[in-house]
Short mmCIF file of C-alpha atoms and ligand atoms in Angstrom, two decimals:
data_model
loop_
_atom_site.label_atom_id
_atom_site.label_comp_id
_atom_site.label_asym_id
_atom_site.label_seq_id
_atom_site.Cartn_x
_atom_site.Cartn_y
_atom_site.Cartn_z
CA MET P 1 128.23 103.88 128.66
CA ASN P 2 127.34 102.95 125.16
CA LEU P 3 127.53 99.43 123.69
CA LYS P 4 131.08 99.95 122.43
CA ASP P 5 132.28 101.06 125.83
CA TYR P 6 130.73 97.96 127.34
CA PHE P 7 132.42 95.75 124.80
CA GLN P 8 135.82 97.24 125.62
CA LYS P 9 135.14 96.85 129.36
CA ALA P 10 134.05 93.26 128.75
CA ILE P 11 137.35 92.50 126.99
CA GLU P 12 139.40 94.11 129.73
CA GLU P 13 137.45 92.49 132.58
CA GLY P 14 136.67 89.07 131.08
CA PHE P 15 132.93 89.13 130.97
CA ALA P 16 130.31 89.25 128.14
CA LEU P 17 126.97 90.79 127.54
CA GLY P 18 124.06 88.50 126.98
CA ALA P 19 122.12 89.12 123.75
CA ILE P 20 118.88 87.53 124.47
CA ASN P 21 116.08 87.21 121.95
CA PHE P 22 112.50 88.01 122.80
CA SER P 23 109.28 87.97 120.86
CA ASN P 24 106.57 88.84 123.36
CA MET P 25 106.04 90.93 126.51
CA GLU P 26 106.65 88.02 128.95
CA SER P 27 109.94 87.04 127.50
CA LEU P 28 111.10 90.70 127.54
CA GLN P 29 109.91 91.13 131.09
CA GLY P 30 111.77 88.01 132.23
CA ILE P 31 115.00 89.17 130.63
CA VAL P 32 114.76 92.72 131.99
CA GLU P 33 113.85 91.70 135.48
CA ALA P 34 116.80 89.31 135.69
CA SER P 35 119.17 92.00 134.33
CA MET P 36 117.88 94.53 136.80
CA LYS P 37 118.14 92.23 139.80
CA ALA P 38 121.78 91.36 138.81
CA ARG P 39 122.65 94.91 137.83
CA SER P 40 123.78 93.61 134.49
CA PRO P 41 123.84 95.45 131.16
CA MET P 42 121.87 93.44 128.57
CA ILE P 43 121.28 93.36 124.86
CA ILE P 44 117.70 92.71 123.99
CA SER P 45 117.64 91.11 120.51
CA VAL P 46 114.87 91.08 117.97
CA SER P 47 115.11 88.93 114.88
CA GLU P 48 113.45 90.00 111.59
CA SER P 49 110.69 87.51 112.16
CA ALA P 50 110.19 88.55 115.82
CA LEU P 51 109.92 92.13 114.64
CA LYS P 52 107.31 91.16 112.14
CA TYR P 53 105.47 89.15 114.82
CA MET P 54 105.42 92.07 117.27
CA GLY P 55 104.96 94.85 114.76
CA SER P 56 105.36 98.34 116.18
CA TYR P 57 104.40 97.02 119.63
CA CYS P 58 108.06 96.06 119.73
CA TYR P 59 109.18 99.76 119.86
CA ALA P 60 106.58 100.60 122.56
CA LEU P 61 107.56 97.63 124.65
CA THR P 62 111.30 98.25 124.45
CA LYS P 63 110.84 102.00 125.05
CA SER P 64 108.96 101.13 128.34
CA ALA P 65 111.54 98.55 129.23
CA LYS P 66 114.34 101.11 128.90
CA GLN P 67 112.41 103.57 131.09
CA ILE P 68 112.21 100.91 133.78
CA TYR P 69 115.83 99.81 133.36
CA PRO P 70 118.07 102.03 131.16
CA HIS P 71 121.04 99.57 130.81
CA LEU P 72 119.45 97.82 127.93
CA PHE P 73 120.58 97.85 124.29
CA LEU P 74 118.01 97.17 121.58
CA HIS P 75 119.61 95.12 118.81
CA LEU P 76 118.45 93.80 115.44
CA ASP P 77 119.49 90.15 115.12
CA HIS P 78 120.36 88.64 111.68
CA GLY P 79 119.24 91.55 109.49
CA LYS P 80 119.46 90.16 105.98
CA SER P 81 119.05 93.30 103.90
CA PHE P 82 120.10 96.94 103.94
CA GLU P 83 116.40 97.93 104.10
CA VAL P 84 115.67 95.97 107.26
CA CYS P 85 118.75 97.38 108.98
CA LYS P 86 117.87 100.90 107.84
CA GLU P 87 114.37 100.49 109.32
CA ALA P 88 115.84 99.39 112.67
CA VAL P 89 118.32 102.26 112.66
CA ASP P 90 115.56 104.76 111.87
CA ASN P 91 113.45 103.35 114.70
CA GLY P 92 115.99 103.91 117.37
CA PHE P 93 117.78 100.52 117.71
CA ASP P 94 121.17 100.87 119.46
CA SER P 95 122.74 98.36 117.14
CA VAL P 96 122.04 96.17 114.10
CA MET P 97 123.50 93.01 112.76
CA ILE P 98 123.81 92.72 109.03
CA ASP P 99 124.20 89.07 108.28
CA GLY P 100 125.80 88.68 104.91
CA SER P 101 127.38 85.42 105.81
CA ALA P 102 125.55 83.43 103.14
CA LEU P 103 126.81 85.77 100.47
CA LYS P 104 130.06 85.69 98.49
CA TYR P 105 132.87 87.35 100.42
CA GLU P 106 132.92 90.49 98.30
CA ASP P 107 129.12 90.79 98.45
CA ASN P 108 129.26 90.36 102.23
CA ILE P 109 131.82 93.20 102.43
CA SER P 110 129.72 95.38 100.18
CA ILE P 111 126.41 95.06 102.02
CA THR P 112 128.02 95.28 105.45
CA LYS P 113 129.89 98.44 104.49
CA LYS P 114 126.72 99.93 103.18
CA VAL P 115 124.92 99.29 106.51
CA CYS P 116 127.88 100.60 108.46
CA ASP P 117 128.05 103.85 106.39
CA TYR P 118 124.34 104.43 107.09
CA ALA P 119 124.22 103.32 110.72
CA HIS P 120 127.39 105.05 111.86
CA LYS P 121 126.13 108.40 110.73
CA LYS P 122 123.27 107.98 113.15
CA GLY P 123 125.46 106.71 115.99
CA VAL P 124 124.24 103.10 115.69
CA PHE P 125 126.70 100.19 116.03
CA VAL P 126 126.94 97.38 113.45
CA GLU P 127 127.74 93.66 113.84
CA GLY P 128 128.86 91.71 110.80
CA GLU P 129 129.31 87.95 110.29
CA LEU P 130 132.03 85.94 108.67
CA GLY P 131 131.79 82.19 108.34
CA GLN P 132 128.49 80.35 108.71
CA ILE P 133 126.63 79.30 111.80
CA LYS P 134 124.49 76.25 111.08
CA GLY P 135 120.75 76.57 111.43
CA ILE P 136 118.20 74.67 113.51
CA GLU P 137 117.05 72.62 110.52
CA ASP P 138 120.47 71.41 109.64
CA ASN P 139 121.14 69.42 112.87
CA THR P 140 124.65 68.74 111.65
CA SER P 141 127.87 67.89 113.39
CA ALA P 142 130.43 70.59 114.23
CA SER P 143 132.80 69.27 111.54
CA GLU P 144 130.47 70.47 108.87
CA HIS P 145 130.44 74.05 109.92
CA ILE P 146 131.92 76.68 107.70
CA TYR P 147 134.39 78.18 110.11
CA THR P 148 135.51 81.79 109.99
CA ASP P 149 138.67 82.15 108.03
CA PRO P 150 141.07 84.06 110.39
CA ALA P 151 143.08 85.27 107.33
CA LEU P 152 139.99 87.17 106.13
CA ALA P 153 138.76 88.52 109.47
CA LYS P 154 141.11 91.55 109.55
CA ASP P 155 140.45 92.39 105.92
CA PHE P 156 136.69 92.22 106.52
CA VAL P 157 136.79 94.47 109.55
CA MET P 158 139.09 97.01 107.86
CA LYS P 159 136.99 97.20 104.70
CA THR P 160 133.59 97.36 106.34
CA LYS P 161 134.38 99.22 109.57
CA VAL P 162 132.12 96.89 111.61
CA ASP P 163 132.07 97.45 115.30
CA SER P 164 131.87 93.77 116.21
CA LEU P 165 132.17 90.48 114.37
CA ALA P 166 130.13 87.31 114.71
CA ILE P 167 132.40 84.30 114.11
CA ALA P 168 131.80 80.63 113.42
CA ILE P 169 133.82 78.36 115.65
CA GLY P 170 131.37 75.39 116.05
CA THR P 171 128.26 76.82 117.63
CA SER P 172 124.96 76.45 115.85
CA HIS P 173 121.43 77.78 116.16
CA GLY P 174 118.62 75.70 117.74
CA ALA P 175 118.18 72.85 120.14
CA TYR P 176 120.23 70.19 118.37
CA LYS P 177 123.76 71.43 118.30
CA TYR P 178 125.91 68.33 118.27
CA SER P 179 125.60 64.84 116.93
CA GLY P 180 129.23 64.13 117.65
CA LYS P 181 131.88 65.56 119.95
CA GLN P 182 130.83 68.66 121.83
CA THR P 183 133.62 71.05 121.18
CA LEU P 184 134.52 74.54 119.91
CA ARG P 185 137.47 75.50 117.74
CA PHE P 186 139.40 77.65 120.19
CA ASP P 187 142.43 77.42 117.88
CA ILE P 188 140.49 79.35 115.21
CA LEU P 189 139.33 81.85 117.90
CA GLU P 190 142.92 82.47 118.91
CA GLU P 191 143.99 83.02 115.33
CA ILE P 192 141.17 85.57 114.84
CA GLU P 193 142.26 87.29 118.10
CA ARG P 194 145.84 87.49 116.84
CA ALA P 195 144.63 89.10 113.63
CA LEU P 196 142.26 91.41 115.45
CA PRO P 197 143.67 92.23 118.84
CA ASN P 198 141.14 93.56 121.39
CA PHE P 199 138.34 93.48 118.81
CA PRO P 200 134.81 92.58 120.06
CA LEU P 201 133.82 89.10 118.88
CA VAL P 202 130.34 87.56 119.04
CA LEU P 203 129.17 84.04 119.56
CA HIS P 204 125.83 83.09 118.06
CA GLY P 205 124.09 79.79 118.68
CA ALA P 206 125.26 79.82 122.24
CA SER P 207 122.35 78.24 124.13
CA THR P 208 123.40 75.58 126.59
CA VAL P 209 120.14 73.64 126.31
CA GLU P 210 120.13 72.55 129.91
CA GLN P 211 119.07 68.92 130.34
CA SER P 212 116.91 69.86 133.38
CA GLU P 213 114.88 72.18 131.17
CA VAL P 214 114.61 69.60 128.41
CA GLN P 215 113.44 67.08 130.96
CA LEU P 216 110.75 69.37 132.26
CA PHE P 217 109.63 70.00 128.73
CA ASN P 218 109.43 66.30 127.95
CA GLN P 219 107.80 65.42 131.31
CA TYR P 220 104.71 67.38 130.35
CA GLY P 221 104.12 65.92 126.98
CA GLY P 222 106.83 67.63 124.97
CA LYS P 223 109.10 65.82 122.61
CA LEU P 224 112.65 67.18 122.39
CA GLU P 225 114.65 64.11 121.67
CA LYS P 226 118.44 64.28 121.97
CA ALA P 227 118.41 68.07 122.36
CA ASN P 228 121.72 69.41 123.40
CA GLY P 229 123.62 72.69 123.56
CA ILE P 230 127.03 74.19 124.03
CA PRO P 231 128.67 72.83 127.25
CA ARG P 232 128.69 75.51 129.98
CA GLU P 233 132.43 75.37 130.47
CA LEU P 234 133.04 76.16 126.80
CA ILE P 235 130.87 79.31 127.03
CA GLU P 236 132.61 80.36 130.18
CA LYS P 237 136.02 79.85 128.68
CA ALA P 238 135.08 81.88 125.57
CA VAL P 239 133.78 84.68 127.77
CA THR P 240 136.56 84.83 130.47
CA LYS P 241 139.64 83.88 128.46
CA HIS P 242 138.81 85.35 125.05
CA ASN P 243 137.45 88.43 123.39
CA ILE P 244 133.90 87.12 123.08
CA VAL P 245 131.82 89.99 124.38
CA LYS P 246 128.31 89.09 123.21
CA ILE P 247 126.58 85.78 123.74
CA ASN P 248 123.49 85.18 121.65
CA THR P 249 120.80 83.13 123.27
CA ASP P 250 117.30 82.37 122.01
CA THR P 251 116.63 78.61 122.19
CA ASP P 252 117.08 78.44 126.01
CA ILE P 253 114.49 81.20 126.54
CA ARG P 254 111.99 79.58 124.22
CA ILE P 255 112.38 76.18 126.00
CA ALA P 256 112.13 77.81 129.43
CA LEU P 257 108.90 79.63 128.55
CA THR P 258 107.29 76.65 126.81
CA SER P 259 108.18 74.06 129.40
CA GLN P 260 106.37 76.12 132.05
CA VAL P 261 103.36 76.59 129.75
CA ARG P 262 103.28 72.82 129.33
CA LYS P 263 103.59 72.23 133.04
CA VAL P 264 100.87 74.64 134.12
CA LEU P 265 98.41 73.51 131.43
CA ASN P 266 99.10 69.85 132.11
CA GLU P 267 98.68 70.17 135.84
CA ASN P 268 95.53 72.31 135.59
CA LYS P 269 93.43 71.00 132.80
CA SER P 270 90.70 73.62 133.41
CA GLU P 271 93.07 76.64 133.46
CA PHE P 272 92.35 79.22 130.78
CA ASP P 273 93.87 82.39 132.22
CA PRO P 274 96.97 83.18 130.08
CA ARG P 275 98.56 85.01 133.03
CA LYS P 276 98.91 81.75 134.87
CA TYR P 277 100.87 79.92 132.26
CA LEU P 278 102.66 82.86 130.66
CA GLY P 279 103.42 84.27 134.11
CA ALA P 280 105.08 80.88 135.04
CA GLY P 281 107.00 81.06 131.77
CA ARG P 282 108.22 84.57 132.65
CA GLU P 283 109.47 83.45 136.02
CA GLU P 284 111.40 80.54 134.39
CA ILE P 285 113.01 82.87 131.94
CA LYS P 286 114.03 85.13 134.75
CA LYS P 287 115.64 82.13 136.54
CA VAL P 288 117.43 81.01 133.44
CA VAL P 289 118.76 84.49 132.62
CA LEU P 290 119.91 85.04 136.22
CA ASP P 291 121.91 81.81 136.05
CA LYS P 292 123.50 82.94 132.76
CA ILE P 293 124.36 86.36 134.02
CA TYR P 294 126.04 85.13 137.21
CA ASN P 295 127.56 81.84 136.04
CA LEU P 296 128.30 82.16 132.32
CA PHE P 297 128.40 85.83 131.22
CA HIS P 298 129.76 87.24 134.57
CA SER P 299 128.04 90.47 133.69
CA ASN P 300 126.46 91.02 137.10
CA ASP P 301 127.29 94.29 138.88
CA LYS P 302 128.83 95.81 135.76
CA ILE P 303 126.43 98.84 135.31
O1 G3H L 401 119.39 83.41 115.38
C1 G3H L 401 118.23 83.28 115.12
C2 G3H L 401 117.26 83.52 116.21
O2 G3H L 401 117.15 82.37 117.03
C3 G3H L 401 115.96 84.00 115.68
O3 G3H L 401 115.05 83.06 115.21
O4 G3H L 401 113.86 84.14 113.22
O5 G3H L 401 112.82 82.28 114.56
O6 G3H L 401 113.08 84.50 115.56
P1 G3H L 401 113.64 83.54 114.55
P1 13P L 402 120.51 79.68 120.03
O1 13P L 402 119.67 78.94 119.12
O2 13P L 402 121.68 78.86 120.44
O3 13P L 402 119.84 80.15 121.22
O4 13P L 402 121.18 80.94 119.28
C1 13P L 402 120.51 82.16 119.17
C2 13P L 402 121.17 83.15 118.29
O5 13P L 402 122.30 83.00 117.83
C3 13P L 402 120.38 84.30 117.93
O6 13P L 402 121.10 85.12 117.00
ZN1 ZN L 403 122.23 83.95 115.60
#
């Protein structure tokens, strides 16, 4: 099954694929091992900056990962230019996101269409974005988000031919998602679904920022004050009752890895073997991803 087949299956059966960001071997291993154990398809996401960080090791790592477990889809996260998306397409990515959400509507259409025209010829799927998902530095309340305009969603999809659409309904990137009421605009989601029946929708900024992980992080000298994420029940509702088929998660993986690194290094002041602390981080990522697969994405046993 290709990614589009999985998206349709996800809509029909009420589950979602995780799209989990990685930027080193241990995070990739943790994600892949959890997916394999749960027999879940998985989107492994690479941001522009993660791609720059890993360089061409990224392609070698993901090629090996797919040999070990073929039910993985390599995805470019938040591509900001045609050139970056083209590079990903040319290097064998299964799908790319062109993020023109900060552009004027007509410019977003134009760049997204250009990427679709190129990628589709090579059998690569494209995700676009409409509306704006707040960034980590903004740390603003949900009421200040630029929500996706349901009236434009259909027009955008028709004109660009995107295969999936990232929407803004109150999620945000990073570890500080809400300063006020923790909620999502399901009313907007429903309007989008009415305009685009059975169309694959994507939720970015969907980390749940578990308090147990934050506590662990802080216990060993970290300082994540008032960190919070999307409540689990809202993610589950979006996945099981709506056409959200891709759940983007990065922050939770970063916290899981780093909290274990902090723990191991704090408990063993003389430790200098990276395998000890990165190995512990890898195990924590596996645990976190397994929880998400079984309890939030419901993508276990779908391969
Ligand atoms: O959505 C953004 C991701 O969390 C990637 O962030 O550019 O720091 O890798 P990054
Ligand atoms: P989080 O910061 O909530 O993990 O979101 C990640 C994301 O949307 C990557 O595209
Ligand atoms: Zn994102």
